[in-house]
Amino acid sequence: MSTITTILYQRRWWIFTVVAIIGFTLFTGEFKEAQTTAILASTLRQSTPLLLGALCGMLGERSGVINIGIEGQMLMSAFTGFMVAAETQNLLLGVLAGIATGMLMGASLAGLSVSLQGDQIIAGTVLNIAALGVTSFFFQQGYTLPGKTPKIDLWFLADIPVLGRVFFSNRPLTYLSLLLVPTVWYALFRTTWGLRTRAVGEHPSAAETVGISVAKMRYLNLILGGAIAGLAGAYLSLEAVGSFERNMTNGKGFVALAVMIFGRWNPVGAWGAALLFGYTNAIQTQFQFRGWLTDHPQFVGMIPFVVTIIVLAGVVGRARPPAAIGQPYSRE
Amino acid sequence: MKILRSAFIPLLAVVLALLAGAALIALSGASPVDAYTALLEGSFLGTDTVPWTEALGRTLEKATPLVMGGLAVAFAFKAGLFNIGGQGQLIIGALIAGAVGYGFQGLPWIVHMPLALLAGSIAGGLWGTIPGVLKASRGAHEVITTIMLNFVAINLTDWFTSKVWREPGLLARTPKIEPSAEIPRWGDLPIGFFVAVGFAFLVWYLLQRTTFGFEIRTVGLNPNAAEYAGISVKRIVVLTMTISGFLAAMGGAIETLGVVGRYEPGFNAGLGFNGITIALLARTHPLAVIPAAILIGAMEASGAIMQFKADVSPEITDIIQALILLFVATPILVRWFFKDSPENDLSVGSSWGSA
């Protein structure tokens, strides 16, 4: 009995998420296959950039660096990804350019906050403002892509009712992001690299005494995280929308941080949280579809942001961040 | 001498940013000299068709909400809080000022104008209270809650302008304010700017010469020591965020009552971020916010002329501002010049999602 209670307690994010999604799906009316599939597929689409952003933030925070610049990393990557893909008419090159841009942005954040020991929040804010300025300045109308990244059906799996269409009939970056959940989880909790990362984030001076370079670990994590944020940017411009718009991230990088906290700095938890947030976005179209609040769309538009605030205020529970977060580390 | 010393880093940052900006302009195929000449003409010197007083007036007009936004960020910073919600607080202030400005009729100017100004500012102050309370009671990091509240504010003001206080017609905006609510101009010069300057002095006095200001600064330097010394950190956090919101919102209210004359959605989209640049450029000194805001205001005021005369896209000023921020926030620059002055370090970093 107590085991069940423990499991319920430890997994309450997941349970909350699943119950919320199923509950609302049932609440919105009778179960209709096409409609449910549409909502769930939209949930997954909306959750992907949030999941990727949260994974990026998680790598940084697990090593002790707050990354408030995810928004800027995503925006800049979405832009370079789009421009390179449009110039070369090659989507793969675009995705690679997006990832490289993200890594470069991650390295810049590491330079500012690790090497120069600046305030991490200010450093991230600099990235955000710079990205908004640079992308607006260099963006010109008239570029088009050779299409979006193609949809791939995974053999017979795609034929499973509802779930098959939702999970196994997607575009490549979506599959990649789903693969990243177990990968990052395994890397963080089952490898030496993960152990070191967490040691650096919890107790940097202790890590340093056993010969782990705090600065190196933080650089590595921020650059890897940057690559994931770059993927998120490429996802937005090359897979989800198929073009670039000014300020197209529109707060997703910040919501991703709330997703990370809600998921308790754990990739699996973050995925659950990202799905929940994706769902709050997906039901906006449901509201429209059903004629609820159609005269007041602004209130529907507020839902994801209000949910973020509620999550941050810890109404659904408390979370504990890595202990050494936000503090620059210097060797004595 | 002391002033020169503390102004050195910001000046260096501005010069470096302008140089890098010149390189970018040259890269985009335009002439940096033409561009910067147009910047100066558009903001201070005037041109053949625009007298210099009008150019200066426009610069001060643009600088007004920037002074208030910069003050808001700088003030919160003193307590170790990073208020990125200036944008939301500003539009709430602008909306409420506009609503009071048109909703009341027959009031004398001496009552109506201050009423509208204060109503807007107080509304924005309350908007700032929300993240303050969430931080103090639940430990929710103000950086994210204020950003989220920006989005909520945008939706909320959109709703008000399209549903509640809408002017009949195609555009979703509030009706024009009554003449009795207007902040007048003095020739070409906007009076609102001088109100903002007055607030800069008031904030400086509050921080440096009052017990409350001392408490704020103590909390900013070391919240644990402040708590130990008997200062209620939670109270300071809530009050600081409220006042910070009040200041940002007053910028929006002045803009509505002195420049635009009504509330329109989407006005001044980047102002919240500009406040951060200005506060950091001023190294969070309330009086240094004034020249910093005039500098950024000059760039804002001359965007159109730069595009017209030098064929440079106005977004170049966004990049220059980002570069200024980058240089001014780079602590190694500071350390190079001031080896042993920890008060030069700007720091707000702390964890979130916990209490």
XYZ file of C-alpha atoms in Angstrom, chain B residues 72-327:
256
model
C 11.524 50.993 -12.798
C 14.237 48.463 -13.631
C 16.946 50.332 -11.700
C 14.755 50.687 -8.619
C 13.894 46.976 -8.496
C 17.544 46.159 -9.103
C 18.515 47.936 -5.898
C 16.547 45.309 -3.976
C 18.094 42.516 -6.068
C 14.950 42.100 -8.183
C 14.915 41.980 -11.979
C 11.675 43.461 -13.271
C 11.276 42.413 -16.925
C 7.596 43.255 -16.668
C 7.960 46.930 -17.500
C 6.180 46.306 -20.784
C 3.070 44.880 -19.163
C 2.990 47.469 -16.395
C 3.428 50.229 -18.966
C 0.532 49.174 -21.176
C -1.747 48.678 -18.172
C -0.835 52.210 -17.054
C -1.382 53.597 -20.549
C -4.763 51.885 -20.879
C -6.155 52.998 -17.524
C -4.867 56.546 -17.996
C -6.589 56.607 -21.373
C -9.837 55.252 -19.937
C -9.936 57.814 -17.124
C -8.848 60.462 -19.610
C -11.903 59.990 -21.804
C -14.378 58.589 -19.305
C -14.707 61.612 -17.044
C -16.185 64.808 -18.396
C -16.411 68.319 -17.075
C -13.543 68.031 -14.630
C -11.077 70.930 -14.419
C -7.596 70.214 -15.796
C -6.001 70.528 -12.377
C -8.089 67.541 -11.184
C -8.559 65.471 -14.328
C -4.980 65.236 -15.599
C -3.416 64.185 -12.259
C -6.330 61.786 -11.682
C -5.754 60.031 -15.003
C -1.986 59.984 -14.480
C -2.271 58.509 -10.994
C -5.014 56.030 -11.883
C -2.837 54.586 -14.648
C 0.265 54.491 -12.488
C -1.523 52.858 -9.568
C -3.060 50.237 -11.846
C 0.419 49.422 -13.170
C 1.747 49.392 -9.633
C -0.827 46.790 -8.679
C 0.162 44.808 -11.777
C 3.705 44.872 -10.364
C 2.453 43.753 -6.960
C 1.407 40.375 -8.369
C 4.950 39.112 -9.122
C 6.121 40.708 -5.861
C 3.596 38.751 -3.824
C 4.284 35.550 -5.774
C 8.001 35.972 -5.098
C 7.604 36.796 -1.424
C 5.034 34.158 -0.602
C 5.832 31.335 -3.018
C 9.368 31.953 -4.210
C 8.286 32.211 -7.867
C 11.102 33.918 -9.754
C 10.078 37.396 -10.825
C 11.896 37.165 -14.152
C 9.492 34.564 -15.497
C 6.333 35.737 -13.747
C 6.786 39.310 -15.004
C 7.337 38.068 -18.565
C 4.224 35.916 -18.376
C 2.282 38.869 -16.968
C 3.435 40.900 -19.983
C 1.609 38.458 -22.242
C -1.425 38.460 -19.982
C -1.422 42.283 -20.000
C -1.263 42.370 -23.808
C -4.296 40.086 -24.024
C -6.138 41.968 -21.312
C -5.604 45.420 -22.839
C -6.581 44.026 -26.245
C -9.819 42.821 -24.730
C -10.527 46.158 -23.066
C -9.850 48.141 -26.215
C -11.892 45.860 -28.442
C -14.798 45.154 -26.101
C -15.124 47.586 -23.216
C -13.701 51.007 -23.958
C -13.823 50.848 -27.722
C -14.156 53.840 -29.957
C -16.943 53.304 -32.499
C -15.329 52.534 -35.828
C -13.023 50.053 -37.483
C -9.987 50.369 -35.234
C -9.930 48.682 -31.844
C -8.763 51.572 -29.698
C -10.098 53.779 -26.931
C -11.690 57.148 -27.788
C -9.646 60.326 -27.658
C -9.047 61.674 -24.146
C -10.758 64.894 -22.982
C -8.649 68.057 -23.396
C -8.793 68.436 -19.609
C -6.712 65.248 -19.229
C -3.940 66.225 -21.640
C -0.384 66.891 -20.520
C 0.471 70.067 -22.424
C 3.646 70.878 -24.356
C 5.855 73.841 -23.764
C 6.544 74.997 -27.291
C 8.140 71.957 -28.906
C 9.149 70.464 -25.584
C 6.984 67.834 -23.891
C 6.206 68.693 -20.249
C 5.917 64.964 -19.522
C 9.674 64.640 -19.850
C 10.200 67.022 -16.964
C 7.727 65.061 -14.867
C 9.861 61.982 -15.541
C 13.026 63.865 -14.582
C 11.309 64.907 -11.360
C 10.610 61.264 -10.611
C 14.257 60.393 -11.220
C 15.220 62.844 -8.450
C 12.445 61.521 -6.225
C 13.656 57.925 -6.642
C 17.221 58.997 -5.976
C 16.116 60.740 -2.791
C 14.011 57.783 -1.699
C 16.891 55.368 -2.167
C 19.696 57.460 -0.737
C 18.103 59.592 1.951
C 15.307 57.583 3.544
C 15.155 54.575 5.871
C 12.994 52.745 3.370
C 15.658 53.249 0.706
C 18.307 51.980 3.081
C 16.236 48.860 3.734
C 15.830 48.273 0.010
C 19.550 48.547 -0.611
C 20.330 46.268 2.327
C 17.988 43.595 0.994
C 19.631 43.928 -2.415
C 23.123 43.512 -1.011
C 22.381 40.617 1.309
C 18.848 39.423 2.040
C 20.008 37.112 4.827
C 21.803 39.888 6.667
C 18.775 42.149 6.138
C 16.452 39.551 7.634
C 18.823 39.128 10.570
C 18.890 42.878 11.090
C 15.120 42.861 11.465
C 14.109 44.010 7.996
C 11.142 42.131 6.591
C 12.522 40.980 3.246
C 9.089 39.886 2.045
C 7.614 43.306 2.709
C 10.479 44.983 0.853
C 10.115 42.620 -2.113
C 6.394 43.325 -2.462
C 6.735 47.094 -1.992
C 9.706 47.349 -4.360
C 7.888 45.503 -7.129
C 4.812 47.677 -6.587
C 6.790 50.908 -6.819
C 8.721 49.562 -9.802
C 5.443 48.790 -11.544
C 4.127 52.231 -10.602
C 7.147 53.903 -12.232
C 6.921 51.872 -15.438
C 3.180 52.466 -15.653
C 3.611 56.204 -15.224
C 5.777 56.115 -18.359
C 2.837 54.612 -20.218
C 0.359 57.046 -18.664
C 2.470 60.063 -19.678
C 2.701 58.637 -23.185
C -1.089 58.335 -23.397
C -1.880 61.735 -21.882
C 0.978 63.715 -23.391
C 1.744 62.169 -26.783
C -0.723 59.658 -28.218
C -3.937 61.038 -26.721
C -5.582 57.612 -26.431
C -4.674 53.983 -25.880
C -3.943 51.932 -28.965
C -2.911 48.264 -28.736
C 0.592 47.403 -29.814
C 2.070 50.796 -29.094
C 5.712 50.892 -28.025
C 6.298 47.188 -28.416
C 9.931 47.163 -27.289
C 9.795 49.594 -24.395
C 10.021 46.988 -21.665
C 13.344 45.740 -22.950
C 14.662 49.265 -23.482
C 14.167 49.910 -19.772
C 16.655 47.136 -19.019
C 19.247 48.569 -21.387
C 18.850 52.001 -19.844
C 19.014 50.803 -16.249
C 22.187 48.836 -16.926
C 23.719 51.635 -18.971
C 23.050 53.929 -16.012
C 24.567 51.242 -13.797
C 21.276 51.427 -11.882
C 21.883 55.016 -10.700
C 18.501 56.838 -10.778
C 19.959 60.132 -12.024
C 22.184 58.515 -14.646
C 18.983 57.058 -16.093
C 18.208 60.503 -17.566
C 21.189 60.820 -19.968
C 20.957 57.102 -20.793
C 17.302 57.524 -21.761
C 18.061 60.616 -23.848
C 20.714 58.643 -25.730
C 18.370 55.751 -26.533
C 15.511 58.215 -27.131
C 17.654 59.971 -29.728
C 18.112 56.688 -31.591
C 14.385 56.011 -31.466
C 13.513 59.518 -32.622
C 15.803 59.444 -35.650
C 14.948 55.987 -37.011
C 12.751 57.321 -39.794
C 15.269 59.960 -40.888
C 18.067 57.379 -40.850
C 16.032 55.194 -43.146
C 15.091 58.097 -45.411
C 18.469 59.842 -45.656
C 20.970 57.001 -45.286
C 18.894 53.983 -46.358
C 19.558 52.127 -43.105
C 16.823 50.006 -41.618
C 15.641 51.444 -38.284
C 16.262 48.068 -36.624
C 19.951 48.962 -36.572
C 19.212 50.895 -33.389
C 17.957 47.652 -31.801
C 21.301 46.036 -32.557
C 23.256 49.005 -31.237
C 21.217 48.841 -28.047
C 21.874 45.123 -27.698
C 25.585 45.764 -28.204
C 25.580 48.524 -25.585
C 23.924 46.122 -23.184
C 26.441 43.431 -24.053
C 29.419 45.670 -23.377
